[in-house]
mmCIF file of C-alpha atoms in Angstrom:
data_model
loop_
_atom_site.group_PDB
_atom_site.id
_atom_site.type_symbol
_atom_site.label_atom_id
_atom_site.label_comp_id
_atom_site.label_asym_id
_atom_site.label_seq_id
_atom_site.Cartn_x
_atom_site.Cartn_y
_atom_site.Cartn_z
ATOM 1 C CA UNK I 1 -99.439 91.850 -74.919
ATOM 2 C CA UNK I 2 -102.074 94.378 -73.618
ATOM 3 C CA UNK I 3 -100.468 96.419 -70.616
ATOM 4 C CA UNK I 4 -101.749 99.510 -68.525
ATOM 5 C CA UNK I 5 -99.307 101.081 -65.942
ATOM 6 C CA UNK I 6 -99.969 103.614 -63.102
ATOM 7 C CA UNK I 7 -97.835 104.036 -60.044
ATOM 8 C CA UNK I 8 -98.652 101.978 -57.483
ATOM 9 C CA UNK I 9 -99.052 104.731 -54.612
ATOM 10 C CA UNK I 10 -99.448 108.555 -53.899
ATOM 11 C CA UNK I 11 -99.326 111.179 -51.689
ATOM 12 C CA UNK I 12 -100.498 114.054 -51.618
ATOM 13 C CA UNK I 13 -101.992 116.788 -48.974
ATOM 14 C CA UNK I 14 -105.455 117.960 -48.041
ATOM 15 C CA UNK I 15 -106.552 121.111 -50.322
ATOM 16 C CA UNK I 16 -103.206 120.600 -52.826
ATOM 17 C CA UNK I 17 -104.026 119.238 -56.506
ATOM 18 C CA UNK I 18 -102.847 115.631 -57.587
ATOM 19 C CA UNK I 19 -102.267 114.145 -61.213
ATOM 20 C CA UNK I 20 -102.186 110.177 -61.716
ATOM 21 C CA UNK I 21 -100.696 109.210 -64.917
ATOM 22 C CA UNK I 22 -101.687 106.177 -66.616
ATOM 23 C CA UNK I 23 -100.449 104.750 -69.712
ATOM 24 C CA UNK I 24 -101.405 101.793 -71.829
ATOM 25 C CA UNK I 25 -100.272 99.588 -74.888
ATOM 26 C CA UNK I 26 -103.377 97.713 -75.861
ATOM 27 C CA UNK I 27 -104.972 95.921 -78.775
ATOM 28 C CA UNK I 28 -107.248 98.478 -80.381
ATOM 29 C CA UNK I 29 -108.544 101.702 -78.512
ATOM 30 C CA UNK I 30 -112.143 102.372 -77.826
ATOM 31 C CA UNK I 31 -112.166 104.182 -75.043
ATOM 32 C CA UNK I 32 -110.437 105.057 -71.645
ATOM 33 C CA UNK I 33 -112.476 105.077 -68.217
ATOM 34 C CA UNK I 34 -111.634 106.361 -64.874
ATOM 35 C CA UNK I 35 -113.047 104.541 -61.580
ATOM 36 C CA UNK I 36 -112.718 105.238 -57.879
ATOM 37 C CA UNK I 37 -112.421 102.479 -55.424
ATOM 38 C CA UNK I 38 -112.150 102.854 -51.449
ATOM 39 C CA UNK I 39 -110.765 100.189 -49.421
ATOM 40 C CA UNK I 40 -113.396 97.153 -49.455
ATOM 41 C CA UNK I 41 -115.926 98.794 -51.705
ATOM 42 C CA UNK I 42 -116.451 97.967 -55.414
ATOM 43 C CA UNK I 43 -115.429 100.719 -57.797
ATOM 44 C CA UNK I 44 -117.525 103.241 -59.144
ATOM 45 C CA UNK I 45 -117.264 105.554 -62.407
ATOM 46 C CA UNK I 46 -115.348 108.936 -62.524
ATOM 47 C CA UNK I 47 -115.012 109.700 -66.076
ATOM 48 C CA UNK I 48 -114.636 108.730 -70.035
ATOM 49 C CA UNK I 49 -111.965 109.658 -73.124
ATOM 50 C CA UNK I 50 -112.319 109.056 -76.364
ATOM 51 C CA UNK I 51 -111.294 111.604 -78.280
ATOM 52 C CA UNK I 52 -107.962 113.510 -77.300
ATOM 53 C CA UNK I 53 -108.386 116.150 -74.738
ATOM 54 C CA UNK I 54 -109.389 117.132 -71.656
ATOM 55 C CA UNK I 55 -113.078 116.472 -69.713
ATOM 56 C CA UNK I 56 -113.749 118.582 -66.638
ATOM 57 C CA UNK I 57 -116.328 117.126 -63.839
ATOM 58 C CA UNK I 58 -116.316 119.391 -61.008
ATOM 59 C CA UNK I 59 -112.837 118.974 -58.895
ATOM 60 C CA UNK I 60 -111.962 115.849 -61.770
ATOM 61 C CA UNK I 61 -110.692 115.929 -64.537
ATOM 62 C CA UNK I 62 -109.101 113.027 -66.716
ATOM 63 C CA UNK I 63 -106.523 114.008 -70.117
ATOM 64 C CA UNK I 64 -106.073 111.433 -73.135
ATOM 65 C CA UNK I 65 -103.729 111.644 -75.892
ATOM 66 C CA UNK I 66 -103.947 108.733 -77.739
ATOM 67 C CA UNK I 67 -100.717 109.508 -79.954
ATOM 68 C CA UNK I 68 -99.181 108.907 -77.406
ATOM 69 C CA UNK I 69 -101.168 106.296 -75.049
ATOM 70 C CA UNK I 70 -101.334 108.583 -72.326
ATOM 71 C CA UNK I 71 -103.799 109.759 -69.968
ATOM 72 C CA UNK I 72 -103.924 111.674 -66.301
ATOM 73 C CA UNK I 73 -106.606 112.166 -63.817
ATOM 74 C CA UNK I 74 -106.208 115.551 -62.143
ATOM 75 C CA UNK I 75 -108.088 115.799 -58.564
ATOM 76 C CA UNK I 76 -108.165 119.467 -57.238
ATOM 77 C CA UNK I 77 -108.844 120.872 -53.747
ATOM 78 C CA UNK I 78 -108.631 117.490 -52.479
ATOM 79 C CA UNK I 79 -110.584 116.351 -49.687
ATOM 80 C CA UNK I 80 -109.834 113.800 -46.844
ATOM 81 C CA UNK I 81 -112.489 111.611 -48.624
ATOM 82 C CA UNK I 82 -110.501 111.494 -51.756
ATOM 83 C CA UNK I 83 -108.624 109.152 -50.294
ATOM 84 C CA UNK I 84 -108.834 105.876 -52.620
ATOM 85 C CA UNK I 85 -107.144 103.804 -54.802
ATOM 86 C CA UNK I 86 -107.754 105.340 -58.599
ATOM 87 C CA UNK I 87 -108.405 102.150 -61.418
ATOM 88 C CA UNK I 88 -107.262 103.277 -65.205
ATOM 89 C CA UNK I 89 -109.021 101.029 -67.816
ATOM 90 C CA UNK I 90 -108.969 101.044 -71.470
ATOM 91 C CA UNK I 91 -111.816 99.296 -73.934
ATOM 92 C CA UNK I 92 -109.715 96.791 -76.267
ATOM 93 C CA UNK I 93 -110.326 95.949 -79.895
ATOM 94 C CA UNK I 94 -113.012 93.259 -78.477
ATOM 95 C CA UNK I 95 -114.752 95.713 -76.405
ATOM 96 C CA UNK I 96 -113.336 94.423 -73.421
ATOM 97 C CA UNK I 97 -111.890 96.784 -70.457
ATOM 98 C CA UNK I 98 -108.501 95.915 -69.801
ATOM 99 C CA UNK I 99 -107.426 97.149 -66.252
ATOM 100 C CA UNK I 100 -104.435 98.804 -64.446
ATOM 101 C CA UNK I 101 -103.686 97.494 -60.935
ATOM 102 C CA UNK I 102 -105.050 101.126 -59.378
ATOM 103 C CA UNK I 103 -102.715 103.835 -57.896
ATOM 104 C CA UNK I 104 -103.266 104.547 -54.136
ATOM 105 C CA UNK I 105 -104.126 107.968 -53.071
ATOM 106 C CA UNK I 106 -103.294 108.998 -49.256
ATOM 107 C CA UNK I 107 -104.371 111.955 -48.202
ATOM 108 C CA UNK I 108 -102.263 113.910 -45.271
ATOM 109 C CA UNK I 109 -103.902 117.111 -43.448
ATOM 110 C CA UNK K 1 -132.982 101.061 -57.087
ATOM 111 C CA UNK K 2 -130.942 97.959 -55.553
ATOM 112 C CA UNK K 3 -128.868 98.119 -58.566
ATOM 113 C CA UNK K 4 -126.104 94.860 -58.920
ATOM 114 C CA UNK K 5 -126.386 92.686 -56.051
ATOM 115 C CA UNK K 6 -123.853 89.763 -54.963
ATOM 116 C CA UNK K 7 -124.030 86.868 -52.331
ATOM 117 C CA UNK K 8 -122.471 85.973 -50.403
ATOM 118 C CA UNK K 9 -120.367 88.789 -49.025
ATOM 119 C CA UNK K 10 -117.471 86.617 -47.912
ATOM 120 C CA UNK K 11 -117.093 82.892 -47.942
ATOM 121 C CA UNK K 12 -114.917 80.280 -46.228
ATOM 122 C CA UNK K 13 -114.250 76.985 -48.815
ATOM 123 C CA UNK K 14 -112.915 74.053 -48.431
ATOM 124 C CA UNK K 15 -110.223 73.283 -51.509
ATOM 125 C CA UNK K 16 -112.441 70.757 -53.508
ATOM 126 C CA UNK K 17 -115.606 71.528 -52.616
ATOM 127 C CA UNK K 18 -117.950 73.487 -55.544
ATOM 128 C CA UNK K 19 -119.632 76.845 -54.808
ATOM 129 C CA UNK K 20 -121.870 79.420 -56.907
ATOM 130 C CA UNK K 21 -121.573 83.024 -56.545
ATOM 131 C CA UNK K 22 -125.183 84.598 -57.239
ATOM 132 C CA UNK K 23 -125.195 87.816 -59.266
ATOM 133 C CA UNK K 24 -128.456 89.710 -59.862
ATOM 134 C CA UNK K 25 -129.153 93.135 -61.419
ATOM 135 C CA UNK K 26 -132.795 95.055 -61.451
ATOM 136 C CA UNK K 27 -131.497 97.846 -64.241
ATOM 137 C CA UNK K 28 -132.221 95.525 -67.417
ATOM 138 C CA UNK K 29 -128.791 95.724 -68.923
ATOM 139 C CA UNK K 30 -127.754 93.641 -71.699
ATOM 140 C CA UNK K 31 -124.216 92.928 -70.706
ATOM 141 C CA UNK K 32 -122.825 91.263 -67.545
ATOM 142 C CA UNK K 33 -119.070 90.314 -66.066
ATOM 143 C CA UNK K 34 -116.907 88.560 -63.523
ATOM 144 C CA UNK K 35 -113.872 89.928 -62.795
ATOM 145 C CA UNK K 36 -111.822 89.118 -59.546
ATOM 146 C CA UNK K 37 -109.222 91.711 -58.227
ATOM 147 C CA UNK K 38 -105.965 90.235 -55.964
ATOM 148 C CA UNK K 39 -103.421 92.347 -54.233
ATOM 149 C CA UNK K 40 -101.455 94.190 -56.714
ATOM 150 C CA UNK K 41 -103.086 93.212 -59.974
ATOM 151 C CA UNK K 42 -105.756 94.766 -61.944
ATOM 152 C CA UNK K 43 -109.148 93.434 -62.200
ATOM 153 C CA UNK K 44 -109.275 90.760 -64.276
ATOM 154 C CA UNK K 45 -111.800 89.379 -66.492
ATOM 155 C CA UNK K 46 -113.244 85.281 -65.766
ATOM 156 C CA UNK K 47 -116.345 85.224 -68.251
ATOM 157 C CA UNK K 48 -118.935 87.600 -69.830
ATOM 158 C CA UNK K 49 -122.328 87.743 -71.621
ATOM 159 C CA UNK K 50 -123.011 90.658 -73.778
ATOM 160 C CA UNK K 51 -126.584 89.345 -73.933
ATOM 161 C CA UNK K 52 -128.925 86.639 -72.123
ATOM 162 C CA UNK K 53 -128.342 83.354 -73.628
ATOM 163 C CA UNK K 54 -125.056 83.999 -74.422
ATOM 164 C CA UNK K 55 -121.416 83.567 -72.505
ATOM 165 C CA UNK K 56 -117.881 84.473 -73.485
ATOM 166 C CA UNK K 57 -114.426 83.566 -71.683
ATOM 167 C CA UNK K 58 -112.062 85.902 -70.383
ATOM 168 C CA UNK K 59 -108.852 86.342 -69.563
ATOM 169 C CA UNK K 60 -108.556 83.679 -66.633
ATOM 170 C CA UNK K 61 -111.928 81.236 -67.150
ATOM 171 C CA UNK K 62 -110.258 78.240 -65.963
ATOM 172 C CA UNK K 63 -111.803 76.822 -63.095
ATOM 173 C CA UNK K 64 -114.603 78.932 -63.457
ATOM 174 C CA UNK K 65 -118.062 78.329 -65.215
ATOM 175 C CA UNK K 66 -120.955 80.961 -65.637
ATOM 176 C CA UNK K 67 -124.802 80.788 -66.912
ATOM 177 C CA UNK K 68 -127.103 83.577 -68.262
ATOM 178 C CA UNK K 69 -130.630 81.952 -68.724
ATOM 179 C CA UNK K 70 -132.189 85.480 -68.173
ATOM 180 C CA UNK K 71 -131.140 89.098 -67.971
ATOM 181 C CA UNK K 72 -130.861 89.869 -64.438
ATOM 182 C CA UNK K 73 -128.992 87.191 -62.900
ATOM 183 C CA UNK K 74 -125.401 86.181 -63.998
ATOM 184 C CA UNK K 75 -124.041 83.282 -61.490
ATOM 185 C CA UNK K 76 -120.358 82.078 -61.194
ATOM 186 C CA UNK K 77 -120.091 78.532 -60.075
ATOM 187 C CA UNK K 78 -116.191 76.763 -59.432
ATOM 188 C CA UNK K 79 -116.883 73.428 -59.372
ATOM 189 C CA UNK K 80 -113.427 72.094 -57.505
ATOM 190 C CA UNK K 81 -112.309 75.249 -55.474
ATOM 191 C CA UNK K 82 -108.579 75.542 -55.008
ATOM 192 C CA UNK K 83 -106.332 77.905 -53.266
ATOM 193 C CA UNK K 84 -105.330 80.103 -55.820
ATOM 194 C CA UNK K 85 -108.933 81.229 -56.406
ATOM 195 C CA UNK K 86 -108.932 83.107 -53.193
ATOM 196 C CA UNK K 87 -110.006 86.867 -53.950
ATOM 197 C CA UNK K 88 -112.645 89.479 -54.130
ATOM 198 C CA UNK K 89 -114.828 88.794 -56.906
ATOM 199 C CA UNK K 90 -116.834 91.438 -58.627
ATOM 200 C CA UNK K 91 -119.899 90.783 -60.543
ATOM 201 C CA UNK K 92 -120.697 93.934 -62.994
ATOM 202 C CA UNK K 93 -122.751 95.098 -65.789
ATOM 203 C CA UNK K 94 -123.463 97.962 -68.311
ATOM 204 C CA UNK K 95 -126.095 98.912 -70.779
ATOM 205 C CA UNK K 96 -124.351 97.513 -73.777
ATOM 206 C CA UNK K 97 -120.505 96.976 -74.862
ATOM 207 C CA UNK K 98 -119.687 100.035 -77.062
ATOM 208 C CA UNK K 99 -119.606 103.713 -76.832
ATOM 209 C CA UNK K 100 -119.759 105.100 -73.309
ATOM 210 C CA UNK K 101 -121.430 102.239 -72.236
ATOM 211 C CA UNK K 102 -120.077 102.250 -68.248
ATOM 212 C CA UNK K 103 -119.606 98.927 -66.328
ATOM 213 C CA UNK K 104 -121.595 99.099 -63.060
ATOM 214 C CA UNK K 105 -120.255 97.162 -59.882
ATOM 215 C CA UNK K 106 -121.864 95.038 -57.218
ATOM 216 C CA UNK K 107 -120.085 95.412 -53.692
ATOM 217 C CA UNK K 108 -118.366 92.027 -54.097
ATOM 218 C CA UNK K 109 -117.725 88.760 -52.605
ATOM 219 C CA UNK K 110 -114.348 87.703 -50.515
ATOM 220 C CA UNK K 111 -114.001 84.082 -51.174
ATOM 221 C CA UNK K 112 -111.375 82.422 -49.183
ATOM 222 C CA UNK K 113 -110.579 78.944 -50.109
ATOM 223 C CA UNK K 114 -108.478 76.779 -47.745
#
């Protein structure tokens, strides 16, 4: 079967960095995406791996290694608005996005 | 740019009775998805069209039926609503289904079926 875990929740203070791990077992790889979702809003995109590595956007910035099914989102200097829950997908075989259940992000002053 | 609109927001249902979810997006991409998301479980995907004229199931179709007679609109109907179909559905789309092609979300509908 086709699985993507995160953990479920987070913590983490105002200012400090954060990495959310995500790792998948899925038919085929074509892909992993990043979204942001606050509480009663749709999610939106944060990033994109396909090759191994890391991609930088401003305070975000998302890891794969595919060796090893693996990939983090790293949030620095965080902000009270980073607050969120943080959605790991990955593009099957079929093109498809499979989904993790999201990992919640509080922020604390 | 509106972008991916839903509607209703949020919806009360009667268990039995039939509904349609409207979906409509002004950005003239190809491909289009429902997915509903439920406490502690990823989004999951009902049906999708990579192109108008065309529909493919998903991981949970049952229950659910979809139409694409054009590009922009995408609707969802359930034509005998039970309880377990109570969730936040999300209508989305993106460019195409390969590459970096990104999958844009509308703001969602709560359906809540009693």
């Amino acid at each position: 079967g086709q699985n993507i875990d995160q953990p479920t929740e987070m913590t983490a203070t105002e200012g400090a960095i954060v990495q959310i791990n995500c790792t998948y077992q899925t038919s085929g790889f074509n892909g992993l995406f990043w979204y942001q979702q606050h509480a009663g809003e749709a999610p939106t995109f944060l990033s994109y791996n396909v090759l191994d590595g890391l991609e930088e956007k401003g305070r975000f910035s998302s890891f794969l290694s595919r060796s090893k099914g693996y990939s983090y989102l790293l949030l620095k200097e965080l902000q009270m608005k980073d607050s969120a829950s943080y959605l790991c997908a990955v593009r099957d075989s079929n093109y498809q996005l499979i989904w993790g259940a999201g990992t919640k992000l509080i922020i604390k002053p | 740019t509106a972008g991916i609109t839903q509607a209703p927001t949020s919806q009360i249902l009667a268990a039995g009775r039939s509904m349609t979810l409207r979906c409509t997006q002004d950005m003239r991409h190809n491909a289009m998805y429902w997915y509903r998301q439920d406490l502690g479980l990823g989004l999951r995907l009902i049906h999708y069209s990579n192109t108008a004229g065309t529909t493919g199931k998903g991981e949970v179709p049952d229950g659910y039926s979809v139409s694409r007679a054009n590009t922009d609109d995408f609707p969802l109907t359930l034509a005998s609503a039970v309880p377990s179909q109570t969730s936040v559905y999300f209508c989305a789309s993106s460019p195409g289904t390969s590459g970096t092609d990104t999958q844009y979300f509308g703001p969602g509908t709560r359906l809540t079926v009693l």
